[in-house]
Amino acid sequence: MVAAVSVYVDKPQHRVGRMIMCHMLADSMAELLAMADTIGVDRKWFQPQSHPHFDICKSKRALAVKAGAIEVDRLTLVDVKRRYRKKWFADLDERAAVVAATLT
């Protein structure tokens, strides 16, 4: 059974070397980091710039979807970012979680 999570992945379209990557975002840092741990993405790949996220390859994306991540289009991804930005400004604990993630 897959647990309900608020983690989102867009379509793979960003080329990095020979790999094609996508973005993985979440409604909270706890959910984002838990999914990264679940699918085996090392936290050193966390990217706090512009919006907290991971760039993941197609095989990790497939694992994330299997673990409950929601596939979204570009417009929905923008909505996720807007929602998270509001939370980030309003929630000191969430801001601290982003800072803590950058230190690991």
mmCIF file with all atom_site columns, C-alpha atoms in Angstrom:
data_model
loop_
_atom_site.group_PDB
_atom_site.id
_atom_site.type_symbol
_atom_site.label_atom_id
_atom_site.label_alt_id
_atom_site.label_comp_id
_atom_site.label_asym_id
_atom_site.label_entity_id
_atom_site.label_seq_id
_atom_site.pdbx_PDB_ins_code
_atom_site.Cartn_x
_atom_site.Cartn_y
_atom_site.Cartn_z
_atom_site.occupancy
_atom_site.B_iso_or_equiv
_atom_site.pdbx_formal_charge
_atom_site.auth_seq_id
_atom_site.auth_comp_id
_atom_site.auth_asym_id
_atom_site.auth_atom_id
_atom_site.pdbx_PDB_model_num
ATOM 1   C CA . MET A 1 1   ? 0.000  0.000  0.000   1.00 0.00 ? 1   MET A CA 1
ATOM 2   C CA . VAL A 1 2   ? 1.300  3.452  -0.899  1.00 0.00 ? 2   VAL A CA 1
ATOM 3   C CA . ALA A 1 3   ? 0.983  6.195  1.713   1.00 0.00 ? 3   ALA A CA 1
ATOM 4   C CA . ALA A 1 4   ? -0.624 9.476  0.721   1.00 0.00 ? 4   ALA A CA 1
ATOM 5   C CA . VAL A 1 5   ? 2.035  12.137 0.322   1.00 0.00 ? 5   VAL A CA 1
ATOM 6   C CA . SER A 1 6   ? 2.220  15.600 -1.127  1.00 0.00 ? 6   SER A CA 1
ATOM 7   C CA . VAL A 1 7   ? 5.287  15.126 -3.288  1.00 0.00 ? 7   VAL A CA 1
ATOM 8   C CA . TYR A 1 8   ? 5.207  16.153 -6.925  1.00 0.00 ? 8   TYR A CA 1
ATOM 9   C CA . VAL A 1 9   ? 7.276  15.305 -10.002 1.00 0.00 ? 9   VAL A CA 1
ATOM 10  C CA . ASP A 1 10  ? 7.126  16.968 -13.402 1.00 0.00 ? 10  ASP A CA 1
ATOM 11  C CA . LYS A 1 11  ? 7.945  15.461 -16.780 1.00 0.00 ? 11  LYS A CA 1
ATOM 12  C CA . PRO A 1 12  ? 11.594 14.585 -17.410 1.00 0.00 ? 12  PRO A CA 1
ATOM 13  C CA . GLN A 1 13  ? 12.938 17.195 -19.803 1.00 0.00 ? 13  GLN A CA 1
ATOM 14  C CA . HIS A 1 14  ? 16.081 18.751 -18.366 1.00 0.00 ? 14  HIS A CA 1
ATOM 15  C CA . ARG A 1 15  ? 19.247 17.273 -19.838 1.00 0.00 ? 15  ARG A CA 1
ATOM 16  C CA . VAL A 1 16  ? 22.272 16.928 -17.573 1.00 0.00 ? 16  VAL A CA 1
ATOM 17  C CA . GLY A 1 17  ? 25.004 15.165 -19.465 1.00 0.00 ? 17  GLY A CA 1
ATOM 18  C CA . ARG A 1 18  ? 23.485 11.926 -20.740 1.00 0.00 ? 18  ARG A CA 1
ATOM 19  C CA . MET A 1 19  ? 20.646 11.938 -18.211 1.00 0.00 ? 19  MET A CA 1
ATOM 20  C CA . ILE A 1 20  ? 17.246 13.539 -18.516 1.00 0.00 ? 20  ILE A CA 1
ATOM 21  C CA . MET A 1 21  ? 16.100 14.988 -15.227 1.00 0.00 ? 21  MET A CA 1
ATOM 22  C CA . CYS A 1 22  ? 12.890 16.234 -13.657 1.00 0.00 ? 22  CYS A CA 1
ATOM 23  C CA . HIS A 1 23  ? 11.998 18.221 -10.547 1.00 0.00 ? 23  HIS A CA 1
ATOM 24  C CA . MET A 1 24  ? 10.754 16.693 -7.302  1.00 0.00 ? 24  MET A CA 1
ATOM 25  C CA . LEU A 1 25  ? 8.998  19.127 -4.929  1.00 0.00 ? 25  LEU A CA 1
ATOM 26  C CA . ALA A 1 26  ? 6.719  18.765 -1.928  1.00 0.00 ? 26  ALA A CA 1
ATOM 27  C CA . ASP A 1 27  ? 4.333  20.661 0.299   1.00 0.00 ? 27  ASP A CA 1
ATOM 28  C CA . SER A 1 28  ? 6.820  20.405 3.155   1.00 0.00 ? 28  SER A CA 1
ATOM 29  C CA . MET A 1 29  ? 10.500 19.762 3.715   1.00 0.00 ? 29  MET A CA 1
ATOM 30  C CA . ALA A 1 30  ? 9.656  16.723 5.834   1.00 0.00 ? 30  ALA A CA 1
ATOM 31  C CA . GLU A 1 31  ? 7.776  15.137 2.917   1.00 0.00 ? 31  GLU A CA 1
ATOM 32  C CA . LEU A 1 32  ? 10.439 16.073 0.384   1.00 0.00 ? 32  LEU A CA 1
ATOM 33  C CA . LEU A 1 33  ? 13.289 14.634 2.440   1.00 0.00 ? 33  LEU A CA 1
ATOM 34  C CA . ALA A 1 34  ? 11.297 11.525 3.360   1.00 0.00 ? 34  ALA A CA 1
ATOM 35  C CA . MET A 1 35  ? 10.665 10.808 -0.327  1.00 0.00 ? 35  MET A CA 1
ATOM 36  C CA . ALA A 1 36  ? 14.321 11.421 -1.179  1.00 0.00 ? 36  ALA A CA 1
ATOM 37  C CA . ASP A 1 37  ? 15.275 8.889  1.497   1.00 0.00 ? 37  ASP A CA 1
ATOM 38  C CA . THR A 1 38  ? 12.616 6.426  0.307   1.00 0.00 ? 38  THR A CA 1
ATOM 39  C CA . ILE A 1 39  ? 13.810 6.440  -3.310  1.00 0.00 ? 39  ILE A CA 1
ATOM 40  C CA . GLY A 1 40  ? 17.513 6.609  -2.477  1.00 0.00 ? 40  GLY A CA 1
ATOM 41  C CA . VAL A 1 41  ? 18.382 10.172 -3.479  1.00 0.00 ? 41  VAL A CA 1
ATOM 42  C CA . ASP A 1 42  ? 21.355 11.418 -1.482  1.00 0.00 ? 42  ASP A CA 1
ATOM 43  C CA . ARG A 1 43  ? 20.629 14.622 0.390   1.00 0.00 ? 43  ARG A CA 1
ATOM 44  C CA . LYS A 1 44  ? 23.741 16.244 -1.045  1.00 0.00 ? 44  LYS A CA 1
ATOM 45  C CA . TRP A 1 45  ? 21.635 16.719 -4.197  1.00 0.00 ? 45  TRP A CA 1
ATOM 46  C CA . PHE A 1 46  ? 19.125 18.933 -2.363  1.00 0.00 ? 46  PHE A CA 1
ATOM 47  C CA . GLN A 1 47  ? 18.753 22.305 -4.092  1.00 0.00 ? 47  GLN A CA 1
ATOM 48  C CA . PRO A 1 48  ? 17.427 25.166 -1.958  1.00 0.00 ? 48  PRO A CA 1
ATOM 49  C CA . GLN A 1 49  ? 17.921 27.871 -4.605  1.00 0.00 ? 49  GLN A CA 1
ATOM 50  C CA . SER A 1 50  ? 14.743 29.496 -5.956  1.00 0.00 ? 50  SER A CA 1
ATOM 51  C CA . HIS A 1 51  ? 12.611 26.699 -4.503  1.00 0.00 ? 51  HIS A CA 1
ATOM 52  C CA . PRO A 1 52  ? 13.568 23.698 -2.336  1.00 0.00 ? 52  PRO A CA 1
ATOM 53  C CA . HIS A 1 53  ? 13.690 20.665 -4.634  1.00 0.00 ? 53  HIS A CA 1
ATOM 54  C CA . PHE A 1 54  ? 15.664 17.770 -5.997  1.00 0.00 ? 54  PHE A CA 1
ATOM 55  C CA . ASP A 1 55  ? 16.480 17.197 -9.655  1.00 0.00 ? 55  ASP A CA 1
ATOM 56  C CA . ILE A 1 56  ? 16.019 13.470 -10.150 1.00 0.00 ? 56  ILE A CA 1
ATOM 57  C CA . CYS A 1 57  ? 16.633 11.118 -13.063 1.00 0.00 ? 57  CYS A CA 1
ATOM 58  C CA . LYS A 1 58  ? 13.916 9.132  -14.817 1.00 0.00 ? 58  LYS A CA 1
ATOM 59  C CA . SER A 1 59  ? 14.551 5.951  -12.817 1.00 0.00 ? 59  SER A CA 1
ATOM 60  C CA . LYS A 1 60  ? 14.245 7.807  -9.482  1.00 0.00 ? 60  LYS A CA 1
ATOM 61  C CA . ARG A 1 61  ? 11.123 9.542  -10.808 1.00 0.00 ? 61  ARG A CA 1
ATOM 62  C CA . ALA A 1 62  ? 9.571  6.129  -11.469 1.00 0.00 ? 62  ALA A CA 1
ATOM 63  C CA . LEU A 1 63  ? 10.385 5.080  -7.892  1.00 0.00 ? 63  LEU A CA 1
ATOM 64  C CA . ALA A 1 64  ? 8.879  8.299  -6.543  1.00 0.00 ? 64  ALA A CA 1
ATOM 65  C CA . VAL A 1 65  ? 5.648  7.768  -8.478  1.00 0.00 ? 65  VAL A CA 1
ATOM 66  C CA . LYS A 1 66  ? 5.494  4.172  -7.243  1.00 0.00 ? 66  LYS A CA 1
ATOM 67  C CA . ALA A 1 67  ? 5.948  5.503  -3.687  1.00 0.00 ? 67  ALA A CA 1
ATOM 68  C CA . GLY A 1 68  ? 3.054  7.936  -4.124  1.00 0.00 ? 68  GLY A CA 1
ATOM 69  C CA . ALA A 1 69  ? 4.445  11.073 -5.773  1.00 0.00 ? 69  ALA A CA 1
ATOM 70  C CA . ILE A 1 70  ? 1.952  12.916 -7.931  1.00 0.00 ? 70  ILE A CA 1
ATOM 71  C CA . GLU A 1 71  ? 2.791  13.507 -11.599 1.00 0.00 ? 71  GLU A CA 1
ATOM 72  C CA . VAL A 1 72  ? 2.091  17.122 -12.538 1.00 0.00 ? 72  VAL A CA 1
ATOM 73  C CA . ASP A 1 73  ? 2.385  19.412 -15.515 1.00 0.00 ? 73  ASP A CA 1
ATOM 74  C CA . ARG A 1 74  ? 4.327  22.673 -15.527 1.00 0.00 ? 74  ARG A CA 1
ATOM 75  C CA . LEU A 1 75  ? 1.331  24.831 -14.512 1.00 0.00 ? 75  LEU A CA 1
ATOM 76  C CA . THR A 1 76  ? 0.516  22.635 -11.545 1.00 0.00 ? 76  THR A CA 1
ATOM 77  C CA . LEU A 1 77  ? 4.163  22.728 -10.526 1.00 0.00 ? 77  LEU A CA 1
ATOM 78  C CA . VAL A 1 78  ? 3.978  26.533 -10.459 1.00 0.00 ? 78  VAL A CA 1
ATOM 79  C CA . ASP A 1 79  ? 0.914  26.279 -8.189  1.00 0.00 ? 79  ASP A CA 1
ATOM 80  C CA . VAL A 1 80  ? 2.819  23.934 -5.863  1.00 0.00 ? 80  VAL A CA 1
ATOM 81  C CA . LYS A 1 81  ? 5.664  26.456 -5.684  1.00 0.00 ? 81  LYS A CA 1
ATOM 82  C CA . ARG A 1 82  ? 3.269  29.319 -4.887  1.00 0.00 ? 82  ARG A CA 1
ATOM 83  C CA . ARG A 1 83  ? 1.584  27.298 -2.132  1.00 0.00 ? 83  ARG A CA 1
ATOM 84  C CA . TYR A 1 84  ? 4.913  26.348 -0.630  1.00 0.00 ? 84  TYR A CA 1
ATOM 85  C CA . ARG A 1 85  ? 6.235  29.905 -0.800  1.00 0.00 ? 85  ARG A CA 1
ATOM 86  C CA . LYS A 1 86  ? 3.245  31.095 1.294   1.00 0.00 ? 86  LYS A CA 1
ATOM 87  C CA . LYS A 1 87  ? 3.925  28.347 3.815   1.00 0.00 ? 87  LYS A CA 1
ATOM 88  C CA . TRP A 1 88  ? 7.636  29.181 3.904   1.00 0.00 ? 88  TRP A CA 1
ATOM 89  C CA . PHE A 1 89  ? 6.953  32.859 4.706   1.00 0.00 ? 89  PHE A CA 1
ATOM 90  C CA . ALA A 1 90  ? 4.382  31.997 7.378   1.00 0.00 ? 90  ALA A CA 1
ATOM 91  C CA . ASP A 1 91  ? 6.103  29.062 9.097   1.00 0.00 ? 91  ASP A CA 1
ATOM 92  C CA . LEU A 1 92  ? 9.411  29.577 10.920  1.00 0.00 ? 92  LEU A CA 1
ATOM 93  C CA . ASP A 1 93  ? 9.803  25.824 11.427  1.00 0.00 ? 93  ASP A CA 1
ATOM 94  C CA . GLU A 1 94  ? 9.586  25.249 7.681   1.00 0.00 ? 94  GLU A CA 1
ATOM 95  C CA . ARG A 1 95  ? 12.277 27.871 7.040   1.00 0.00 ? 95  ARG A CA 1
ATOM 96  C CA . ALA A 1 96  ? 14.476 26.214 9.658   1.00 0.00 ? 96  ALA A CA 1
ATOM 97  C CA . ALA A 1 97  ? 13.930 22.839 7.965   1.00 0.00 ? 97  ALA A CA 1
ATOM 98  C CA . VAL A 1 98  ? 15.175 24.230 4.637   1.00 0.00 ? 98  VAL A CA 1
ATOM 99  C CA . VAL A 1 99  ? 18.272 25.654 6.312   1.00 0.00 ? 99  VAL A CA 1
ATOM 100 C CA . ALA A 1 100 ? 18.896 22.390 8.139   1.00 0.00 ? 100 ALA A CA 1
ATOM 101 C CA . ALA A 1 101 ? 18.611 20.436 4.875   1.00 0.00 ? 101 ALA A CA 1
ATOM 102 C CA . THR A 1 102 ? 21.302 22.599 3.300   1.00 0.00 ? 102 THR A CA 1
ATOM 103 C CA . LEU A 1 103 ? 23.690 21.726 6.117   1.00 0.00 ? 103 LEU A CA 1
ATOM 104 C CA . THR A 1 104 ? 23.475 17.948 5.679   1.00 0.00 ? 104 THR A CA 1
#
